[in-house]
PDB file of C-alpha atoms in Angstrom:
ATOM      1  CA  UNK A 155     224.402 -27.584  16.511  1.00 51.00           C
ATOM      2  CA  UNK A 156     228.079 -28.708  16.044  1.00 50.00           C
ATOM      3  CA  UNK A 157     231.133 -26.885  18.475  1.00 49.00           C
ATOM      4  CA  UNK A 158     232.080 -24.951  15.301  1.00 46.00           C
ATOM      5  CA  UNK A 159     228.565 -23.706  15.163  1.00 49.00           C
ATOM      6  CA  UNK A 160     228.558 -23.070  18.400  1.00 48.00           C
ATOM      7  CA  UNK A 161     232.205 -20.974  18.418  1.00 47.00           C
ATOM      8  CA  UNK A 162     230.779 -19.344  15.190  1.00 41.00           C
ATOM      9  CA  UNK A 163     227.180 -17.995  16.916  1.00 43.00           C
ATOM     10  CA  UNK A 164     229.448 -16.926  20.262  1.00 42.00           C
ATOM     11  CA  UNK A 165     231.787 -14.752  17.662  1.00 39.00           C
ATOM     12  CA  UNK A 166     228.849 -12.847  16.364  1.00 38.00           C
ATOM     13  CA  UNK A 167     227.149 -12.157  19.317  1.00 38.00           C
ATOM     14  CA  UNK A 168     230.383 -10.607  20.679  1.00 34.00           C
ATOM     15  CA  UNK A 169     231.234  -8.741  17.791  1.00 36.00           C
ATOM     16  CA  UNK A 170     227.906  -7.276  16.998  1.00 40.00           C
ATOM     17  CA  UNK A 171     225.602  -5.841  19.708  1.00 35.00           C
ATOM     18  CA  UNK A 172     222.259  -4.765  17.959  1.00 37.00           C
ATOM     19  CA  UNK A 173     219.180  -6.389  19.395  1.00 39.00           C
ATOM     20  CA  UNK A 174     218.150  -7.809  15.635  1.00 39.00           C
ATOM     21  CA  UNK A 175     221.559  -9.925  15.331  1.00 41.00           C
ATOM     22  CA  UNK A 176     220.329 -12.423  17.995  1.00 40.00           C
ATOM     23  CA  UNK A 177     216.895 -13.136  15.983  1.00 42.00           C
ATOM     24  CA  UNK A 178     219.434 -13.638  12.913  1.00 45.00           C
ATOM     25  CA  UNK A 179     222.104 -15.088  14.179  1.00 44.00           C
ATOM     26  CA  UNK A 180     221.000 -18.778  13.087  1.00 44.00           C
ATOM     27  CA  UNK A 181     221.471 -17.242   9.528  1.00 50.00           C
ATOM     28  CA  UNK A 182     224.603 -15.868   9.428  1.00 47.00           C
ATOM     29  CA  UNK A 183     228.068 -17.142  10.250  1.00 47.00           C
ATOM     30  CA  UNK A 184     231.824 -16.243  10.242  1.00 43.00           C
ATOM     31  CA  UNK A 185     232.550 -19.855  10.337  1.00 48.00           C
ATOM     32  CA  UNK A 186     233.253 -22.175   6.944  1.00 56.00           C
ATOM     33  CA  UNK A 187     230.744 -25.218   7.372  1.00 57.00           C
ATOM     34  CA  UNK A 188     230.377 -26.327   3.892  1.00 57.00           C
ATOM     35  CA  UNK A 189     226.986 -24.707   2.242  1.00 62.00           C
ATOM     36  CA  UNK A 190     223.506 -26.328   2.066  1.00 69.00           C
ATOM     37  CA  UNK A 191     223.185 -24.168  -1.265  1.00 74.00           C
ATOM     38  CA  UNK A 192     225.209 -22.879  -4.474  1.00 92.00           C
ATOM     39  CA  UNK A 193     224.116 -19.503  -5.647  1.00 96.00           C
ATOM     40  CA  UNK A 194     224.406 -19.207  -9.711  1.00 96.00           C
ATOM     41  CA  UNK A 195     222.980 -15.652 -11.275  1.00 97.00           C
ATOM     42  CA  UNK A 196     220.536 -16.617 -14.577  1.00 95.00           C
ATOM     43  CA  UNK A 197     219.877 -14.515 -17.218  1.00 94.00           C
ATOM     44  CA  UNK A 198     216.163 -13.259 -17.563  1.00 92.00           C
ATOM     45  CA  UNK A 199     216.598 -12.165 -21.270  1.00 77.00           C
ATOM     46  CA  UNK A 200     218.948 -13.981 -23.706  1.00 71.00           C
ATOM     47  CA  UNK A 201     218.684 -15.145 -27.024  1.00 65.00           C
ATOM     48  CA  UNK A 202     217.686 -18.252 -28.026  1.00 59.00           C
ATOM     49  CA  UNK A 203     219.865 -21.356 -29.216  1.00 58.00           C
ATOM     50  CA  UNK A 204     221.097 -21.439 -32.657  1.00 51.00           C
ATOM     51  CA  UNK A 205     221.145 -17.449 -32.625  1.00 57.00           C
ATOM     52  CA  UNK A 206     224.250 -15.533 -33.554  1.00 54.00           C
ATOM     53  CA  UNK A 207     225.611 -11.923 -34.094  1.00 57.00           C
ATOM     54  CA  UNK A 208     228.146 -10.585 -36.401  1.00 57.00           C
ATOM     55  CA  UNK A 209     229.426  -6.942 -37.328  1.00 58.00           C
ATOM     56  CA  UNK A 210     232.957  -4.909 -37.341  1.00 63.00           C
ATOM     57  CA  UNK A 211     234.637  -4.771 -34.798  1.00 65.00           C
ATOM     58  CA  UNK A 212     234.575  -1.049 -34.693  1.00 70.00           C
ATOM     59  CA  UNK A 213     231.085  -1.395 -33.819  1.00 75.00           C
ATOM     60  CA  UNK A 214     231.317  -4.403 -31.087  1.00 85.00           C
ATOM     61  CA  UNK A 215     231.160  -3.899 -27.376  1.00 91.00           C
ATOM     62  CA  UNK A 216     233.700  -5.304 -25.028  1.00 91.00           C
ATOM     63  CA  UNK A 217     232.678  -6.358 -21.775  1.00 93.00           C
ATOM     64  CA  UNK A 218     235.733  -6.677 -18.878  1.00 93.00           C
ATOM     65  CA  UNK A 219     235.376  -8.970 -15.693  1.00 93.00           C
ATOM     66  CA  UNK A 220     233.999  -5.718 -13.018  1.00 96.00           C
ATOM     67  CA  UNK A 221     235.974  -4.929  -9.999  1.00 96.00           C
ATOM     68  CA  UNK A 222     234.500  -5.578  -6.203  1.00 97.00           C
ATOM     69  CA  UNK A 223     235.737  -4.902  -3.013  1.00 95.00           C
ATOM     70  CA  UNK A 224     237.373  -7.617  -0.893  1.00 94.00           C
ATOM     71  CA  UNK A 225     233.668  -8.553   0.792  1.00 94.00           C
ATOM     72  CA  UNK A 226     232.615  -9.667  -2.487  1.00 95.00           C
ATOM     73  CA  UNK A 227     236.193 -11.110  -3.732  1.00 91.00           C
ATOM     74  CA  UNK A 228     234.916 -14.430  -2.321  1.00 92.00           C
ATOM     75  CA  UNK A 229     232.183 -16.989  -3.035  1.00 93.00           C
ATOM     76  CA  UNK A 230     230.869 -16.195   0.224  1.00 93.00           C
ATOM     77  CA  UNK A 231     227.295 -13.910   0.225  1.00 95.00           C
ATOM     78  CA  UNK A 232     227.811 -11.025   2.400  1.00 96.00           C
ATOM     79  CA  UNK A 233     225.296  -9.504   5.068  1.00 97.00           C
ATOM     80  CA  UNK A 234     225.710  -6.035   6.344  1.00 96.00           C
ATOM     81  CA  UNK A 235     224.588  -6.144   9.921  1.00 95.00           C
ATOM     82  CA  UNK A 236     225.457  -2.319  10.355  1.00 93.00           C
ATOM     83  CA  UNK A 237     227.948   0.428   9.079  1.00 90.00           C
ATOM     84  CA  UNK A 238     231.361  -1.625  10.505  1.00 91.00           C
ATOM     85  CA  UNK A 239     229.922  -4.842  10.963  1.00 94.00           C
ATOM     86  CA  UNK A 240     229.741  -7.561   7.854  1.00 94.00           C
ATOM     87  CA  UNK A 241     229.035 -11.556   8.172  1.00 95.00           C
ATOM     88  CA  UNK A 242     228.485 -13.795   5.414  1.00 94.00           C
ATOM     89  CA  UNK A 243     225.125 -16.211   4.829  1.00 94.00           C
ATOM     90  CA  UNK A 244     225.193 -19.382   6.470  1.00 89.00           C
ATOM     91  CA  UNK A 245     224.538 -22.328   3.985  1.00 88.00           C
ATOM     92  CA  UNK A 246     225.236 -20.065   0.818  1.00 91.00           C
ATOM     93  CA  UNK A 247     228.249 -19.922  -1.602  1.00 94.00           C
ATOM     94  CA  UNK A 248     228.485 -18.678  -4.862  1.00 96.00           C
ATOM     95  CA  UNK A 249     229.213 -21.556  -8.272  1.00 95.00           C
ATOM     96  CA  UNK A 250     231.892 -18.683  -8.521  1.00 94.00           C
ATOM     97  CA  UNK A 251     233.664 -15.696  -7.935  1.00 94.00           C
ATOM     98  CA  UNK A 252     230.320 -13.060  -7.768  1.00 96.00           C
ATOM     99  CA  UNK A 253     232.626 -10.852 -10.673  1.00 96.00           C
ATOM    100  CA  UNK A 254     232.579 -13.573 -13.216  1.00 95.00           C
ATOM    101  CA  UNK A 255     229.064 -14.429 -12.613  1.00 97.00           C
ATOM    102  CA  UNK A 256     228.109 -10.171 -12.750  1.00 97.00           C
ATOM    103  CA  UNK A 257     230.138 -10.026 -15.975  1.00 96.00           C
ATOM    104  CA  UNK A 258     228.822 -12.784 -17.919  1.00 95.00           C
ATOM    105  CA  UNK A 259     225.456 -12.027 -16.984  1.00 97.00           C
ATOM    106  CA  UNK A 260     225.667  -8.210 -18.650  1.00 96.00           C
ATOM    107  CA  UNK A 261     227.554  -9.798 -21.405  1.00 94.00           C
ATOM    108  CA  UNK A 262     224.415 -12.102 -21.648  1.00 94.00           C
ATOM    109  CA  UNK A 263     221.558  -9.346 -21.120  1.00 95.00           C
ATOM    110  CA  UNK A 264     223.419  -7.061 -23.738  1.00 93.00           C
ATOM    111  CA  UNK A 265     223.148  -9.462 -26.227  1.00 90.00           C
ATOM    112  CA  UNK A 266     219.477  -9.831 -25.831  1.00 92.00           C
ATOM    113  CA  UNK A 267     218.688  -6.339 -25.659  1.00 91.00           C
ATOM    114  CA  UNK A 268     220.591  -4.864 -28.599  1.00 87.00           C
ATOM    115  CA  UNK A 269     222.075  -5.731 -32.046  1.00 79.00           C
ATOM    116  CA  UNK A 270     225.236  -4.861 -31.130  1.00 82.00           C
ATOM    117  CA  UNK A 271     228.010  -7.558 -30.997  1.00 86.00           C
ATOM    118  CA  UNK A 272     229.397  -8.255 -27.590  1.00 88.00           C
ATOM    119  CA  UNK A 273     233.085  -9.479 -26.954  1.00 85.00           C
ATOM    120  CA  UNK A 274     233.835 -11.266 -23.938  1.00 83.00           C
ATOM    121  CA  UNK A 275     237.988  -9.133 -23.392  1.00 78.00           C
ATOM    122  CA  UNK A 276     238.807 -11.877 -21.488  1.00 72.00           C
ATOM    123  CA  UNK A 277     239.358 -14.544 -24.028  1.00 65.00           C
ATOM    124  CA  UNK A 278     239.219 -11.775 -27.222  1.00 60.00           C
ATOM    125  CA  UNK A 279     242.285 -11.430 -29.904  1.00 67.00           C
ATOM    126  CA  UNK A 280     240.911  -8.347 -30.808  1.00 71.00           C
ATOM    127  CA  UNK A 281     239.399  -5.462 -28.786  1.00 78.00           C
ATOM    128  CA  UNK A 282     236.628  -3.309 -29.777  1.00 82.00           C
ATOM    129  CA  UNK A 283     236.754   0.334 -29.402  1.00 85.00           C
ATOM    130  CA  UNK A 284     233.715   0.663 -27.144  1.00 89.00           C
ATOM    131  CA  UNK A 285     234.127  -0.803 -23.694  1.00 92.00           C
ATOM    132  CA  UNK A 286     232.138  -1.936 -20.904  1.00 95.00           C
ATOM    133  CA  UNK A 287     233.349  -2.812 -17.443  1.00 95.00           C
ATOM    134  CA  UNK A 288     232.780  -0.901 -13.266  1.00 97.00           C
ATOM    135  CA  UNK A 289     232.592  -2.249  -9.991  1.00 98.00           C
ATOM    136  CA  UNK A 290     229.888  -4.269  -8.410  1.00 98.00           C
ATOM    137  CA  UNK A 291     230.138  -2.380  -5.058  1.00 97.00           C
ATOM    138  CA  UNK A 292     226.896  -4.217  -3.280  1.00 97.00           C
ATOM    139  CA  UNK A 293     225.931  -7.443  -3.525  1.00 97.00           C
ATOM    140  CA  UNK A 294     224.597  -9.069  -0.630  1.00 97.00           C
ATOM    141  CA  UNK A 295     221.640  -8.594   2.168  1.00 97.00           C
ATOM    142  CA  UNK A 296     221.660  -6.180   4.435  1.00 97.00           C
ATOM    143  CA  UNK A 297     219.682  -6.779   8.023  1.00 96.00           C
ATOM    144  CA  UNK A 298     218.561  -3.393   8.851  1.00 95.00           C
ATOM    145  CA  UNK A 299     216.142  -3.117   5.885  1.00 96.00           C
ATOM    146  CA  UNK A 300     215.776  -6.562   5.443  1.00 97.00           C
ATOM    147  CA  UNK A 301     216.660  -6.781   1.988  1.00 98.00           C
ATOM    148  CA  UNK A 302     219.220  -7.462  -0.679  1.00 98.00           C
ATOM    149  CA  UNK A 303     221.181  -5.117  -2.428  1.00 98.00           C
ATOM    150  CA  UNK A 304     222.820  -5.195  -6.084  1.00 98.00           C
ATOM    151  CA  UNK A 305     224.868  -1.995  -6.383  1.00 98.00           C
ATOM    152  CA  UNK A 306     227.084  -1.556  -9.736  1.00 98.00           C
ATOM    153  CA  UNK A 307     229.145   1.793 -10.832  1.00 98.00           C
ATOM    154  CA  UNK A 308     229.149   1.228 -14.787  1.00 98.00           C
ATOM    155  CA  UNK A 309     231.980   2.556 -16.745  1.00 97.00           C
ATOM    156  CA  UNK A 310     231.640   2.645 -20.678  1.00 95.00           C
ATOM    157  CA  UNK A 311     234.879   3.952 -22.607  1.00 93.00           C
ATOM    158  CA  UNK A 312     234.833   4.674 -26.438  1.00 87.00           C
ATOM    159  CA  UNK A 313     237.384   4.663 -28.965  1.00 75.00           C
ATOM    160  CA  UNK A 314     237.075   8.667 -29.030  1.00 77.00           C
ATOM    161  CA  UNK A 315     238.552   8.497 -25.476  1.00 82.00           C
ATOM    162  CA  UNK A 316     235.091   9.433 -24.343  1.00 90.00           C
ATOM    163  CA  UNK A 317     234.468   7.748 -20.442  1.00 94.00           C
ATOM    164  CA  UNK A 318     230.438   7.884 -19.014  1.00 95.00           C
ATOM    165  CA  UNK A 319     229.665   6.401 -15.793  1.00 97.00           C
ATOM    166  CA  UNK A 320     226.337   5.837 -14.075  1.00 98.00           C
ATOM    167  CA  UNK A 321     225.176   3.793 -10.809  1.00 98.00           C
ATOM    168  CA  UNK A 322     222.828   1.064 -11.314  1.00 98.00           C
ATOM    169  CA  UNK A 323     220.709  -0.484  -8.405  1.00 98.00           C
ATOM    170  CA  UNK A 324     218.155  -2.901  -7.254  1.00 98.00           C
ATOM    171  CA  UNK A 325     216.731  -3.583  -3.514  1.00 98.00           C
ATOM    172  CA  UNK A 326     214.495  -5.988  -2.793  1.00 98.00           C
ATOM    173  CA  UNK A 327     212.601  -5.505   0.103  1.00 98.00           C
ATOM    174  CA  UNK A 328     210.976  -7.923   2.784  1.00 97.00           C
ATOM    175  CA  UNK A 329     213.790 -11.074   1.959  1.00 97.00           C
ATOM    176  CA  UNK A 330     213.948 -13.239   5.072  1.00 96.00           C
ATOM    177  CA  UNK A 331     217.792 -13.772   5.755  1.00 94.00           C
ATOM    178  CA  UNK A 332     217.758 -17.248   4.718  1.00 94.00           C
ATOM    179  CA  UNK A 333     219.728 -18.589   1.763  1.00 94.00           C
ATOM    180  CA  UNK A 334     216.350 -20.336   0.026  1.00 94.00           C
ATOM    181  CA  UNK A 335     214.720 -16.217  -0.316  1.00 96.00           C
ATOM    182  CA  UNK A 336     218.709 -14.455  -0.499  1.00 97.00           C
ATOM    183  CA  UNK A 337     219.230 -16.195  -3.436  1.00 96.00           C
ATOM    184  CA  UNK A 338     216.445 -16.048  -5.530  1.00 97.00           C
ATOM    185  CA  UNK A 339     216.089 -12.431  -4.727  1.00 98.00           C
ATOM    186  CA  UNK A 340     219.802 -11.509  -5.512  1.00 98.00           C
ATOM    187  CA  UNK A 341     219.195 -13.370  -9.120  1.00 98.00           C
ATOM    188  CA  UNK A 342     215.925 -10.902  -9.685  1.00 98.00           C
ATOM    189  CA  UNK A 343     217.695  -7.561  -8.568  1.00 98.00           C
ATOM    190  CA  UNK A 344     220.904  -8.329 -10.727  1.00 98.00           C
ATOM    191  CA  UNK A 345     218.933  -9.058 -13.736  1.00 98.00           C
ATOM    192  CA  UNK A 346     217.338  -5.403 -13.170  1.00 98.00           C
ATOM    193  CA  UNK A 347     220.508  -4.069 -12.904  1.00 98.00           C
ATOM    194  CA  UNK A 348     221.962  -5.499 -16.032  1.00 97.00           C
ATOM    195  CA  UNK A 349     219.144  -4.744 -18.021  1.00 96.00           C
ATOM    196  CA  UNK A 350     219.588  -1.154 -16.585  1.00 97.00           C
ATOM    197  CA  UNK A 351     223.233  -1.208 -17.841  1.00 97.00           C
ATOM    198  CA  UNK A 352     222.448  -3.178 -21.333  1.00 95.00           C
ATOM    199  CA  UNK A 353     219.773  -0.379 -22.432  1.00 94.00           C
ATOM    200  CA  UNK A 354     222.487   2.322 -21.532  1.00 94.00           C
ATOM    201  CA  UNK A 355     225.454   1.049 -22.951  1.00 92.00           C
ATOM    202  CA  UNK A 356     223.715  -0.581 -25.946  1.00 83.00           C
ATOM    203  CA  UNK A 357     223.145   2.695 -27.118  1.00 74.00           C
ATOM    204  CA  UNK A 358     226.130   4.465 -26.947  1.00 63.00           C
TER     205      UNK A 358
END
C-alpha cells in the first residue's frame, strides 16, 4: 500500500471505533487516490431508437435537476459507517455529479412508462405546467446492514398550484463493500426507485 494509503487507513481507524470498520477498512477511504472504477446509472426501461413523443405543452412534464445534501454533492460514493460517521468508497467515482445522473435517469424511465411528454427544465424555452423534481437524500452503502441505499423525497407541482410529495426507496441487501457489487447494486435500486416515481407522477 502507498504512504497516502497508509495515512488514509490510520484516519479511519481513529475516527471510527466500531469493531466492523477494521474488516472494511481496505474498502473505504477519506483519501483521493484516483478510482479503479467510474460509476454511470443505466436506464432499465427506455424507449427504443428512432422513437419520439409530441403533445401540448399543457400536458408535458418537466423534470428539474433534484437536490442532495453535501455527501452526495460530489462524485464520490458515500458509506455510512454509523449515525455521525461517513467515508466514501475506495476505487469508485461517479461519470458525474450523482444529481444529474438521478435526474436524467427519471427523465428517461418516465418516458418509457407513460405517454406523456417529458421536458428536460434545464435546457427548455418553455415550461410545462406539471413539474417534477425532490431530493435524492440516500445514495450510497451503508456498513451496518450491509447494503446500499437509494432514498428520494419526490415533489410533483401542477399548474393548479397543487404540490404532492412521496418518499421513494430501494435497499439492497447482502452487497459486499467493494466498488465491483456497490455499483451494480446502486444502478438496480435507482432504477426501482425511478420507476416508483415514473408510475406516480405519470399519472397525475
Amino acid at each position: 500500500m502507498t504512504t497516502t494509503g497508509n495515512k488514509t487507513m490510520k484516519s479511519i481507524r481513529m475516527l471510527v471505533a466500531l469493531p466492523v470498520v477494521a474488516a472494511l477498512s481496505a474498502c473505504i477511504s477519506f483519501g483521493d487516490d484516483p478510482p479503479e472504477s467510474l460509476f454511470d446509472l443505466t436506464p432499465q426501461v427506455m424507449r427504443p431508437a428512432g422513437s419520439g413523443s409530441s403533445g401540448l405543452i399543457e400536458q408535458a412534464i418537466g423534470v428539474s435537476e433534484v437536490d442532495a445534501p453535501k455527501k452526495l454533492a460530489v462524485q464520490r460514493v458515500p458509506v455510512q459507517i454509523d449515525a455521525a460517521n461517513v467515508a466514501y468508497l475506495e476505487d469508485a467515482l461517479w461519470v458525474e455529479r450523482p444529481t444529474r445522473l438521478f435526474t436524467t435517469l427519471l427523465a428517461e424511465t418516465l418516458r418509457a412508462r407513460t405517454d406523456r411528454l417529458v421536458v428536460d427544465t434545464g435546457n427548455a424555452q418553455v415550461l410545462p405546467d406539471t413539474k417534477l423534481t425532490g431530493t435524492l437524500r440516500e445514495m450510497g452503502y451503508d456498513v451496518a446492514t450491509s447494503s446500499v441505499i437509494v432514498r428520494f423525497d419526490a415533489m410533483l407541482t401542477t399548474g393548479e398550484n397543487v404540490v404532492r410529495t412521496r418518499r421513494f426507496e430501494s435497499r439492497i441487501s447482502g452487497v459486499a463493500p467493494q466498488a465491483a457489487a456497490v455499483g451494480p447494486a446502486l444502478n438496480q435500486a435507482a432504477n426501482e426507485v425511478a420507476i416508483g416515481v415514473a408510475d406516480w407522477a405519470g399519472g397525475a
